[in-house]
Each structure stands twice: as structure tokens, then as C-alpha cells.
Amino acid sequence: MRVAIIGAGPSGLVTLKYLLAAERALGTEPVEARLFEYESGVGGTFLARTYEDAELVSSRQLTCFSDFRCKDDEPDFISAKRYVEYLNEYCTHFNLWPHMTFSCLVKSVQSHRGGGHTVAYLLKGQEYTWDCDALAICSGLHVSPSIPEVKGIGKVPLVLHSSRLKKKEQFGVGKTVLVLGSGETGADVSLLAVTSPTKRVVLCHRNGFHFAPKKNPNPRLIFARRRNPLDRPQVPIDVSRASLFDTAYVHPWLRNSNLLWMYYDCYVRWILWISWGTIDGSDQWIGGKPKGWSTSESKSWVVRTPDPAETTRGRQIDLASWPDHIDDDGVVVFSDNGRPEYARIKDEVIKPDVVIFCTGYTHEFPFLGKERCSPRYYEGKLVREIWPREDPSIGFIGFVRPNLGAIPPLAEFQAQLWVLNLLAPGRVLNAPLLPEDEAHYRLVRKKQSRIRYGVDHESYAYQLALDMGSAPSFADIVRLGFRGKVGSAVDRGNGCWYKLPLTWALSANFNTKFRLYGPWRWDGALEVMTTELWDTVSRRQMFFGHFTLSVVPMLVFGPLSLIVYLCATLQYLVGTLRSRGNR
């Protein structure tokens, strides 16, 4: 079989790796895979569209691929530059380089009615074609900048999209910087600007936002011991959630309800209120906090939280509503959103020297032709957000956006399932995969929302693992923990018997967890689970980590799931007896 891959970002690389590994792992015929990349190297947006000091917003523990981990002494959040180095090392480790063609533009993909595809691409000024049986589209979500219209923007001396921002020097010295967009990039660029020698930084938003710290804020009970400077740092927030009875072993009735969401919503509001005195978010007092309150001191006598003021050295980022227009003098006229930030800033004269659009990217597939270029064409038609139900030879890898997580590990799950379905469809559990098992992981969105492909990272990862038969029972995990692996560093003497079950239950849905069993089983998964991932779990605080985010949900949803399972079983037995009685 011949398979073409478009794009050499993380999604394309991991798809190529699993295509090449399928012969050994699945016992299939060898695959002739070829990857086409427009840029001169691997990395996708991390190579071409990142800025100085850019750092991943997801932790290395979650972001790294399952069988190629970052070094243990690296920080939890690595730089974009280091991540590109990591991807290059990944290609070398799995010998992917011979299968990639760089600096080539895919012009079109023609799908044939009888099956197969023809890829037309431009290389060194010459156009070529390559026929294949299957196609993996991994061109990424962040390619073509989206720049909304702002009347009068021409009055600003320098206007950039964030994709063109590379260095702090572009802000200038003593300049007023206006940042449009309050997503992850908007937050990063605002911080980059306020820590540069700028005069003022203003962040504009449309409909509100909620910033979450990359690491747990590390609140401390007043009566608890003072932290030792040698204490290990708090865990990243994207790996703070336990999977047992959250996504693992949850009955579909409970899974499809909003009970878990309601619990976490209440928990987040409670932790924000008790730590900062407001449920609106950390450090969210517009126009000043109540008298006597500071970032490090809430009205609660129970909890103290750290003061982040050192990062900006006392400077602040001003918040404003979206610009209505920029007048002839270059002064911003803000739209009235009825919120406190508008009332505070409406009478100020904000004349920006620099405007940075942090407004994301448009999502399209120009090489698929006019009819199929828009993602709307495939909306609601993709099995598990990966392949069209009528044509499983086309895979869209890396086109989901997690709420709190990372795209690369989800792309790995997608690549595993797509390759399995493509080459060994009989090994996909409960095939054909039904739409009824998809709604629970999709994020609720507005009808006109730009981002229409949001998923809950934990729910989506576990669903794909279930589809592949890679999600073992807890009894399997306990047995594996006691058995260990004789003759290696992982055995019962190193605590594998308790580390593995605890890591499985208390950790987030790391992709390595689902390499212990299943079609893509990897011998090194056990060691990663009982070393790196065990260390991540054990770093959590006892009260604000394990108790509130693990023990309480388990005590609530564990018995609840058991009751639902028992009721469902009883209902099934009664229905069976009735059907027999009617014969």
C-alpha cells in the first residue's frame, strides 16, 4: 500500500512513524509512505510561526509522544525551539528522514471514484504527481492568518499578525502596543510586550476570556508547614486530573451526563474564590481589588497564594474591549461592551504605535479543490473526527483542539486508530464505530464560533483508546504491576506493584498509558509509567492536588458508576427474561 502524508508538523511525523511501524506491530504488508512538506524542515507552525521566548502551553509530560520522551532534567514547559529539536531527534530515532520531501508545495489532490488518490506537487519549479492508495492530511490548524477588519487600522505605524512577530525588538522602545485577541497567543504576546521596554500594553477582547495558569497556583494552607525551597515544583495544570472514574470505567449514561463537568466547574470556582476572592479567575479584579486585598493575600484565613508580580516587575497589562475603529488621529475608539474595562478606559487616549493581531488562523484545505476546501464540508461526517465515513482512506490527523491539553498526543491517538482501521480494520473494537460515542467528548460551542473542532482532551483520548482495545481493565494493570518485567529496571523490587496501579488511576490520560496493552503495545511503556509519570503524579500537593482532584471525584463518581452499572445490568436481565417469557 502507498500512503501520502501532507505536512511535517508533529501530526505528520507521528502518522508517518505508525505507518512504517505497522508491518511489525500489526503483521500487515509493508507500507510505502511518503511525506510532503512545504517548509525546509520539520516542525510545522513550531518551526515557521513562533516568536522569541515562545514556550509550549502544554507540559512536556503530556505533549511528548508515547515512546520517545523528553529528558527528565528538562523543564515542565519546553521552548518552541527545543520542541523543534525534539521533533528532529524523533525523526532520527525512528529513521523517518528517507521518507520525507521538503520545500515542495502540494498543489492538488484528486480522489478517484474507484479508489486511490493522485497528489500533484511542485518541487524546484517542476510539477510532479504521485499515486497512492490512502492520504493523511496533517497540514495543521495554524497556517493561514485570520485578520479581522478594523476600520482605520492604516493609521497605526506598525501592524502585524502574530505569525510575523519574531523578536521583542519589533515592539520598539517606549511604544504603546495594542494586542488584539485574548487567546493563548494574545496572553503570550502581551506578556512578551510588557516585559519589553514598551510604554504601555493594552489587551483587547471580544466576548471575555478565562486565563488559566500553566501550573497549579500552588496555594498553601495557612496552618501547613512553610515550603522548603528544595521542594519539587507543583505539577502542570494539564496533568492534574485523575482518570479513574473520570474517563476510565465510567458507564455511558454517566459519561454522557454533565455531572462531571458540574463538579469540576464547582471545584474551579471554589479554588479561585478561596485563593483570590473572586470566581472570575486569578488576579481578575478590573480597576482594583477591594481594600486590603492583594494577589498574595485573599480574604480567606485558610489559604495563601504566591504573588506573580515578580514576572512583570510591577508593570500591568491594561484590558479593553474590542476596537470599534481608529480615528483619523490614530486614537482607538473602543466598542461599548457594557463591562467594567470599557468604563475604565473609554475616556483615555490610546494611540498605539504597534498593533499585533493575535486572532488565530483560517482553517482550509486548498489542495482538495473548491468543494472540499472548507472544513464545513466534513463537519459531522468524520468518524471520531478522523476519516469520512464513506472513505476511510482519507485521514485528517491533528485537527482537533483540546480544552486543556495538547494537539500532538491526540494526533498520536488519531494516527494509531486511523492506521489500524486502514490496514487491519478487523482489530478495531465495536466496528463500525458509532456516532453515539462521540458527543460526550465534543465541547459545547456557539453556532457562529470560529473554533468548531474543540474536544475534551481526557474524554477523547480514552474513547480512541477504547476503540483500539488499548484501554485495559484495572485488574490487568494490577496483574502487570505485580508481574513487572523480569530482568529489567522495572520489577517488583522497584515498587512496580504499587506505582503502576496508582499512576494508572491518578494520572491524566498520557498516551504512554495506552501502550501497555493493545495493537500498539510497547515494551518501554511500563518503565515510563513507573518512573517519569509516577514522578509527575507524586509531585502533586496532598490537599489541593490528590484530595480535591482525585480522592473526592473517585468517592463520588466511583460508587455512582457502580450503581448505574448495576441498574443497567438489572434492566438488561429483566428485559431478557421478559423476551423469553413472550416466546
PDB file of N, CA and C in Angstrom, residues 284-364:
ATOM      1  N   GLN A 284      -8.214  38.768  38.721  1.00  0.00           N
ATOM      2  CA  GLN A 284      -9.181  39.265  37.748  1.00  0.00           C
ATOM      3  C   GLN A 284      -9.940  40.512  38.208  1.00  0.00           C
ATOM      4  N   TRP A 285      -9.437  41.229  39.187  1.00  0.00           N
ATOM      5  CA  TRP A 285     -10.163  42.425  39.645  1.00  0.00           C
ATOM      6  C   TRP A 285      -9.905  43.593  38.706  1.00  0.00           C
ATOM      7  N   ILE A 286     -10.908  43.958  37.941  1.00  0.00           N
ATOM      8  CA  ILE A 286     -10.774  45.067  37.000  1.00  0.00           C
ATOM      9  C   ILE A 286     -10.905  46.390  37.767  1.00  0.00           C
ATOM     10  N   GLY A 287      -9.912  47.244  37.616  1.00  0.00           N
ATOM     11  CA  GLY A 287      -9.959  48.547  38.255  1.00  0.00           C
ATOM     12  C   GLY A 287      -9.594  48.518  39.727  1.00  0.00           C
ATOM     13  N   GLY A 288      -8.957  47.430  40.168  1.00  0.00           N
ATOM     14  CA  GLY A 288      -8.509  47.373  41.560  1.00  0.00           C
ATOM     15  C   GLY A 288      -9.315  46.413  42.403  1.00  0.00           C
ATOM     16  N   LYS A 289      -8.659  45.803  43.380  1.00  0.00           N
ATOM     17  CA  LYS A 289      -9.315  44.852  44.274  1.00  0.00           C
ATOM     18  C   LYS A 289      -9.885  45.587  45.482  1.00  0.00           C
ATOM     19  N   PRO A 290     -10.758  44.924  46.225  1.00  0.00           N
ATOM     20  CA  PRO A 290     -11.265  45.542  47.455  1.00  0.00           C
ATOM     21  C   PRO A 290     -10.128  45.942  48.392  1.00  0.00           C
ATOM     22  N   LYS A 291     -10.363  46.935  49.187  1.00  0.00           N
ATOM     23  CA  LYS A 291      -9.334  47.472  50.074  1.00  0.00           C
ATOM     24  C   LYS A 291      -8.762  46.379  50.975  1.00  0.00           C
ATOM     25  N   GLY A 292      -7.429  46.350  51.043  1.00  0.00           N
ATOM     26  CA  GLY A 292      -6.774  45.396  51.917  1.00  0.00           C
ATOM     27  C   GLY A 292      -6.440  44.069  51.259  1.00  0.00           C
ATOM     28  N   TRP A 293      -6.865  43.894  50.020  1.00  0.00           N
ATOM     29  CA  TRP A 293      -6.584  42.627  49.344  1.00  0.00           C
ATOM     30  C   TRP A 293      -5.390  42.799  48.409  1.00  0.00           C
ATOM     31  N   SER A 294      -4.605  41.752  48.267  1.00  0.00           N
ATOM     32  CA  SER A 294      -3.507  41.742  47.308  1.00  0.00           C
ATOM     33  C   SER A 294      -3.501  40.396  46.613  1.00  0.00           C
ATOM     34  N   THR A 295      -2.633  40.258  45.604  1.00  0.00           N
ATOM     35  CA  THR A 295      -2.572  38.996  44.859  1.00  0.00           C
ATOM     36  C   THR A 295      -2.204  37.845  45.764  1.00  0.00           C
ATOM     37  N   SER A 296      -1.366  38.110  46.762  1.00  0.00           N
ATOM     38  CA  SER A 296      -0.864  37.022  47.600  1.00  0.00           C
ATOM     39  C   SER A 296      -1.682  36.843  48.868  1.00  0.00           C
ATOM     40  N   GLU A 297      -2.766  37.601  48.983  1.00  0.00           N
ATOM     41  CA  GLU A 297      -3.495  37.521  50.248  1.00  0.00           C
ATOM     42  C   GLU A 297      -4.989  37.698  49.984  1.00  0.00           C
ATOM     43  N   SER A 298      -5.754  36.650  50.179  1.00  0.00           N
ATOM     44  CA  SER A 298      -7.197  36.727  49.960  1.00  0.00           C
ATOM     45  C   SER A 298      -7.896  36.940  51.288  1.00  0.00           C
ATOM     46  N   LYS A 299      -9.209  37.108  51.227  1.00  0.00           N
ATOM     47  CA  LYS A 299      -9.941  37.318  52.458  1.00  0.00           C
ATOM     48  C   LYS A 299      -9.993  36.051  53.299  1.00  0.00           C
ATOM     49  N   SER A 300      -9.637  34.905  52.666  1.00  0.00           N
ATOM     50  CA  SER A 300      -9.626  33.656  53.422  1.00  0.00           C
ATOM     51  C   SER A 300      -8.424  33.615  54.352  1.00  0.00           C
ATOM     52  N   TRP A 301      -8.660  33.169  55.590  1.00  0.00           N
ATOM     53  CA  TRP A 301      -7.546  32.986  56.511  1.00  0.00           C
ATOM     54  C   TRP A 301      -6.980  31.573  56.386  1.00  0.00           C
ATOM     55  N   VAL A 302      -7.503  30.807  55.439  1.00  0.00           N
ATOM     56  CA  VAL A 302      -7.107  29.405  55.304  1.00  0.00           C
ATOM     57  C   VAL A 302      -6.007  29.210  54.273  1.00  0.00           C
ATOM     58  N   VAL A 303      -6.054  30.017  53.190  1.00  0.00           N
ATOM     59  CA  VAL A 303      -5.176  29.766  52.050  1.00  0.00           C
ATOM     60  C   VAL A 303      -4.358  31.006  51.705  1.00  0.00           C
ATOM     61  N   ARG A 304      -3.115  30.789  51.344  1.00  0.00           N
ATOM     62  CA  ARG A 304      -2.286  31.849  50.785  1.00  0.00           C
ATOM     63  C   ARG A 304      -1.764  31.388  49.431  1.00  0.00           C
ATOM     64  N   THR A 305      -1.723  32.323  48.492  1.00  0.00           N
ATOM     65  CA  THR A 305      -1.254  32.006  47.144  1.00  0.00           C
ATOM     66  C   THR A 305      -0.062  32.887  46.805  1.00  0.00           C
ATOM     67  N   PRO A 306       0.802  32.399  45.907  1.00  0.00           N
ATOM     68  CA  PRO A 306       2.017  33.154  45.578  1.00  0.00           C
ATOM     69  C   PRO A 306       1.715  34.423  44.795  1.00  0.00           C
ATOM     70  N   ASP A 307       2.626  35.379  44.874  1.00  0.00           N
ATOM     71  CA  ASP A 307       2.477  36.658  44.192  1.00  0.00           C
ATOM     72  C   ASP A 307       3.252  36.615  42.874  1.00  0.00           C
ATOM     73  N   PRO A 308       2.555  36.739  41.714  1.00  0.00           N
ATOM     74  CA  PRO A 308       3.239  36.660  40.424  1.00  0.00           C
ATOM     75  C   PRO A 308       3.813  37.989  39.946  1.00  0.00           C
ATOM     76  N   ALA A 309       3.782  39.024  40.781  1.00  0.00           N
ATOM     77  CA  ALA A 309       4.191  40.360  40.330  1.00  0.00           C
ATOM     78  C   ALA A 309       5.649  40.417  39.897  1.00  0.00           C
ATOM     79  N   GLU A 310       6.472  39.464  40.393  1.00  0.00           N
ATOM     80  CA  GLU A 310       7.882  39.489  40.036  1.00  0.00           C
ATOM     81  C   GLU A 310       8.080  39.319  38.535  1.00  0.00           C
ATOM     82  N   THR A 311       7.189  38.605  37.875  1.00  0.00           N
ATOM     83  CA  THR A 311       7.337  38.331  36.446  1.00  0.00           C
ATOM     84  C   THR A 311       7.347  39.622  35.645  1.00  0.00           C
ATOM     85  N   THR A 312       6.451  40.548  35.943  1.00  0.00           N
ATOM     86  CA  THR A 312       6.322  41.786  35.169  1.00  0.00           C
ATOM     87  C   THR A 312       7.008  42.963  35.855  1.00  0.00           C
ATOM     88  N   ARG A 313       7.632  42.718  36.998  1.00  0.00           N
ATOM     89  CA  ARG A 313       8.331  43.782  37.748  1.00  0.00           C
ATOM     90  C   ARG A 313       7.417  44.964  38.036  1.00  0.00           C
ATOM     91  N   GLY A 314       6.188  44.634  38.401  1.00  0.00           N
ATOM     92  CA  GLY A 314       5.241  45.660  38.809  1.00  0.00           C
ATOM     93  C   GLY A 314       4.418  46.260  37.683  1.00  0.00           C
ATOM     94  N   ARG A 315       4.774  45.984  36.440  1.00  0.00           N
ATOM     95  CA  ARG A 315       4.005  46.528  35.312  1.00  0.00           C
ATOM     96  C   ARG A 315       2.732  45.708  35.114  1.00  0.00           C
ATOM     97  N   GLN A 316       1.747  46.337  34.460  1.00  0.00           N
ATOM     98  CA  GLN A 316       0.491  45.633  34.234  1.00  0.00           C
ATOM     99  C   GLN A 316       0.060  45.742  32.779  1.00  0.00           C
ATOM    100  N   ILE A 317      -0.766  44.800  32.387  1.00  0.00           N
ATOM    101  CA  ILE A 317      -1.365  44.806  31.046  1.00  0.00           C
ATOM    102  C   ILE A 317      -2.774  45.351  31.194  1.00  0.00           C
ATOM    103  N   ASP A 318      -3.080  46.429  30.490  1.00  0.00           N
ATOM    104  CA  ASP A 318      -4.423  47.008  30.556  1.00  0.00           C
ATOM    105  C   ASP A 318      -5.380  46.189  29.697  1.00  0.00           C
ATOM    106  N   LEU A 319      -6.609  46.075  30.179  1.00  0.00           N
ATOM    107  CA  LEU A 319      -7.634  45.323  29.468  1.00  0.00           C
ATOM    108  C   LEU A 319      -8.624  46.293  28.837  1.00  0.00           C
ATOM    109  N   ALA A 320      -9.053  45.959  27.622  1.00  0.00           N
ATOM    110  CA  ALA A 320     -10.006  46.822  26.919  1.00  0.00           C
ATOM    111  C   ALA A 320     -10.933  45.969  26.060  1.00  0.00           C
ATOM    112  N   SER A 321     -12.057  46.547  25.698  1.00  0.00           N
ATOM    113  CA  SER A 321     -12.962  45.883  24.763  1.00  0.00           C
ATOM    114  C   SER A 321     -12.383  45.987  23.351  1.00  0.00           C
ATOM    115  N   TRP A 322     -13.052  45.347  22.409  1.00  0.00           N
ATOM    116  CA  TRP A 322     -12.566  45.325  21.030  1.00  0.00           C
ATOM    117  C   TRP A 322     -12.690  46.720  20.406  1.00  0.00           C
ATOM    118  N   PRO A 323     -11.713  47.122  19.579  1.00  0.00           N
ATOM    119  CA  PRO A 323     -11.801  48.446  18.937  1.00  0.00           C
ATOM    120  C   PRO A 323     -12.993  48.538  17.987  1.00  0.00           C
ATOM    121  N   ASP A 324     -13.751  49.600  18.112  1.00  0.00           N
ATOM    122  CA  ASP A 324     -14.810  49.872  17.125  1.00  0.00           C
ATOM    123  C   ASP A 324     -14.177  50.422  15.849  1.00  0.00           C
ATOM    124  N   HIS A 325     -13.244  51.353  16.029  1.00  0.00           N
ATOM    125  CA  HIS A 325     -12.471  51.881  14.906  1.00  0.00           C
ATOM    126  C   HIS A 325     -11.302  52.692  15.461  1.00  0.00           C
ATOM    127  N   ILE A 326     -10.437  53.112  14.555  1.00  0.00           N
ATOM    128  CA  ILE A 326      -9.321  54.002  14.898  1.00  0.00           C
ATOM    129  C   ILE A 326      -9.534  55.300  14.126  1.00  0.00           C
ATOM    130  N   ASP A 327      -9.578  56.414  14.865  1.00  0.00           N
ATOM    131  CA  ASP A 327      -9.936  57.680  14.203  1.00  0.00           C
ATOM    132  C   ASP A 327      -8.778  58.238  13.383  1.00  0.00           C
ATOM    133  N   ASP A 328      -9.014  59.409  12.789  1.00  0.00           N
ATOM    134  CA  ASP A 328      -8.027  59.997  11.873  1.00  0.00           C
ATOM    135  C   ASP A 328      -6.727  60.369  12.574  1.00  0.00           C
ATOM    136  N   ASP A 329      -6.793  60.550  13.894  1.00  0.00           N
ATOM    137  CA  ASP A 329      -5.577  60.889  14.644  1.00  0.00           C
ATOM    138  C   ASP A 329      -4.849  59.639  15.138  1.00  0.00           C
ATOM    139  N   GLY A 330      -5.365  58.470  14.789  1.00  0.00           N
ATOM    140  CA  GLY A 330      -4.719  57.227  15.225  1.00  0.00           C
ATOM    141  C   GLY A 330      -5.102  56.808  16.624  1.00  0.00           C
ATOM    142  N   VAL A 331      -6.175  57.398  17.178  1.00  0.00           N
ATOM    143  CA  VAL A 331      -6.627  57.075  18.535  1.00  0.00           C
ATOM    144  C   VAL A 331      -7.707  55.990  18.453  1.00  0.00           C
ATOM    145  N   VAL A 332      -7.626  55.022  19.344  1.00  0.00           N
ATOM    146  CA  VAL A 332      -8.562  53.911  19.331  1.00  0.00           C
ATOM    147  C   VAL A 332      -9.884  54.324  19.976  1.00  0.00           C
ATOM    148  N   VAL A 333     -10.973  54.003  19.310  1.00  0.00           N
ATOM    149  CA  VAL A 333     -12.314  54.164  19.875  1.00  0.00           C
ATOM    150  C   VAL A 333     -12.834  52.755  20.162  1.00  0.00           C
ATOM    151  N   PHE A 334     -13.001  52.455  21.429  1.00  0.00           N
ATOM    152  CA  PHE A 334     -13.380  51.105  21.821  1.00  0.00           C
ATOM    153  C   PHE A 334     -14.891  50.912  21.774  1.00  0.00           C
ATOM    154  N   SER A 335     -15.321  49.688  21.493  1.00  0.00           N
ATOM    155  CA  SER A 335     -16.748  49.378  21.470  1.00  0.00           C
ATOM    156  C   SER A 335     -17.258  49.245  22.897  1.00  0.00           C
ATOM    157  N   ASP A 336     -18.494  49.632  23.100  1.00  0.00           N
ATOM    158  CA  ASP A 336     -19.111  49.578  24.430  1.00  0.00           C
ATOM    159  C   ASP A 336     -19.684  48.173  24.650  1.00  0.00           C
ATOM    160  N   ASN A 337     -18.988  47.387  25.475  1.00  0.00           N
ATOM    161  CA  ASN A 337     -19.462  46.032  25.762  1.00  0.00           C
ATOM    162  C   ASN A 337     -20.199  45.943  27.101  1.00  0.00           C
ATOM    163  N   GLY A 338     -20.391  47.114  27.735  1.00  0.00           N
ATOM    164  CA  GLY A 338     -21.137  47.145  28.987  1.00  0.00           C
ATOM    165  C   GLY A 338     -20.386  46.565  30.161  1.00  0.00           C
ATOM    166  N   ARG A 339     -19.095  46.397  30.019  1.00  0.00           N
ATOM    167  CA  ARG A 339     -18.301  45.777  31.084  1.00  0.00           C
ATOM    168  C   ARG A 339     -17.399  46.810  31.749  1.00  0.00           C
ATOM    169  N   PRO A 340     -16.865  46.485  32.933  1.00  0.00           N
ATOM    170  CA  PRO A 340     -16.055  47.466  33.672  1.00  0.00           C
ATOM    171  C   PRO A 340     -14.828  47.961  32.923  1.00  0.00           C
ATOM    172  N   GLU A 341     -14.211  47.101  32.097  1.00  0.00           N
ATOM    173  CA  GLU A 341     -12.986  47.535  31.427  1.00  0.00           C
ATOM    174  C   GLU A 341     -13.273  48.667  30.422  1.00  0.00           C
ATOM    175  N   TYR A 342     -14.474  48.653  29.821  1.00  0.00           N
ATOM    176  CA  TYR A 342     -14.819  49.741  28.901  1.00  0.00           C
ATOM    177  C   TYR A 342     -15.025  51.040  29.677  1.00  0.00           C
ATOM    178  N   ALA A 343     -15.739  50.960  30.776  1.00  0.00           N
ATOM    179  CA  ALA A 343     -15.993  52.159  31.585  1.00  0.00           C
ATOM    180  C   ALA A 343     -14.683  52.769  32.083  1.00  0.00           C
ATOM    181  N   ARG A 344     -13.710  51.910  32.326  1.00  0.00           N
ATOM    182  CA  ARG A 344     -12.430  52.377  32.862  1.00  0.00           C
ATOM    183  C   ARG A 344     -11.555  53.046  31.802  1.00  0.00           C
ATOM    184  N   ILE A 345     -11.653  52.577  30.549  1.00  0.00           N
ATOM    185  CA  ILE A 345     -10.678  53.008  29.553  1.00  0.00           C
ATOM    186  C   ILE A 345     -11.280  53.903  28.466  1.00  0.00           C
ATOM    187  N   LYS A 346     -12.602  54.090  28.467  1.00  0.00           N
ATOM    188  CA  LYS A 346     -13.262  54.783  27.355  1.00  0.00           C
ATOM    189  C   LYS A 346     -12.806  56.231  27.177  1.00  0.00           C
ATOM    190  N   ASP A 347     -12.438  56.895  28.273  1.00  0.00           N
ATOM    191  CA  ASP A 347     -12.055  58.303  28.176  1.00  0.00           C
ATOM    192  C   ASP A 347     -10.547  58.496  28.050  1.00  0.00           C
ATOM    193  N   GLU A 348      -9.800  57.408  28.040  1.00  0.00           N
ATOM    194  CA  GLU A 348      -8.345  57.526  27.884  1.00  0.00           C
ATOM    195  C   GLU A 348      -7.982  57.645  26.409  1.00  0.00           C
ATOM    196  N   VAL A 349      -6.884  58.307  26.164  1.00  0.00           N
ATOM    197  CA  VAL A 349      -6.382  58.452  24.793  1.00  0.00           C
ATOM    198  C   VAL A 349      -5.352  57.350  24.558  1.00  0.00           C
ATOM    199  N   ILE A 350      -5.765  56.335  23.804  1.00  0.00           N
ATOM    200  CA  ILE A 350      -4.871  55.222  23.481  1.00  0.00           C
ATOM    201  C   ILE A 350      -4.509  55.347  22.004  1.00  0.00           C
ATOM    202  N   LYS A 351      -3.263  55.740  21.748  1.00  0.00           N
ATOM    203  CA  LYS A 351      -2.780  55.903  20.384  1.00  0.00           C
ATOM    204  C   LYS A 351      -1.663  54.890  20.159  1.00  0.00           C
ATOM    205  N   PRO A 352      -1.998  53.721  19.621  1.00  0.00           N
ATOM    206  CA  PRO A 352      -0.987  52.664  19.517  1.00  0.00           C
ATOM    207  C   PRO A 352       0.064  52.939  18.450  1.00  0.00           C
ATOM    208  N   ASP A 353       1.292  52.560  18.762  1.00  0.00           N
ATOM    209  CA  ASP A 353       2.380  52.582  17.776  1.00  0.00           C
ATOM    210  C   ASP A 353       2.491  51.241  17.065  1.00  0.00           C
ATOM    211  N   VAL A 354       2.041  50.208  17.774  1.00  0.00           N
ATOM    212  CA  VAL A 354       2.126  48.846  17.233  1.00  0.00           C
ATOM    213  C   VAL A 354       0.815  48.128  17.531  1.00  0.00           C
ATOM    214  N   VAL A 355       0.270  47.439  16.527  1.00  0.00           N
ATOM    215  CA  VAL A 355      -0.889  46.573  16.725  1.00  0.00           C
ATOM    216  C   VAL A 355      -0.505  45.158  16.322  1.00  0.00           C
ATOM    217  N   ILE A 356      -0.755  44.208  17.223  1.00  0.00           N
ATOM    218  CA  ILE A 356      -0.475  42.798  16.946  1.00  0.00           C
ATOM    219  C   ILE A 356      -1.809  42.047  16.899  1.00  0.00           C
ATOM    220  N   PHE A 357      -2.123  41.472  15.767  1.00  0.00           N
ATOM    221  CA  PHE A 357      -3.323  40.637  15.640  1.00  0.00           C
ATOM    222  C   PHE A 357      -3.007  39.228  16.145  1.00  0.00           C
ATOM    223  N   CYS A 358      -3.579  38.888  17.288  1.00  0.00           N
ATOM    224  CA  CYS A 358      -3.466  37.517  17.811  1.00  0.00           C
ATOM    225  C   CYS A 358      -4.831  36.858  17.650  1.00  0.00           C
ATOM    226  N   THR A 359      -5.266  36.785  16.406  1.00  0.00           N
ATOM    227  CA  THR A 359      -6.640  36.408  16.089  1.00  0.00           C
ATOM    228  C   THR A 359      -6.734  35.049  15.411  1.00  0.00           C
ATOM    229  N   GLY A 360      -5.688  34.263  15.540  1.00  0.00           N
ATOM    230  CA  GLY A 360      -5.747  32.892  15.057  1.00  0.00           C
ATOM    231  C   GLY A 360      -5.557  32.763  13.560  1.00  0.00           C
ATOM    232  N   TYR A 361      -6.029  31.638  13.060  1.00  0.00           N
ATOM    233  CA  TYR A 361      -5.789  31.279  11.662  1.00  0.00           C
ATOM    234  C   TYR A 361      -7.074  30.755  11.024  1.00  0.00           C
ATOM    235  N   THR A 362      -7.157  30.917   9.708  1.00  0.00           N
ATOM    236  CA  THR A 362      -8.261  30.303   8.974  1.00  0.00           C
ATOM    237  C   THR A 362      -7.910  28.839   8.712  1.00  0.00           C
ATOM    238  N   HIS A 363      -8.918  28.024   8.620  1.00  0.00           N
ATOM    239  CA  HIS A 363      -8.751  26.574   8.527  1.00  0.00           C
ATOM    240  C   HIS A 363      -9.314  26.117   7.191  1.00  0.00           C
ATOM    241  N   GLU A 364      -8.424  25.687   6.289  1.00  0.00           N
ATOM    242  CA  GLU A 364      -8.889  25.266   4.973  1.00  0.00           C
ATOM    243  C   GLU A 364      -7.903  24.290   4.350  1.00  0.00           C
TER     244      GLU A 364
END
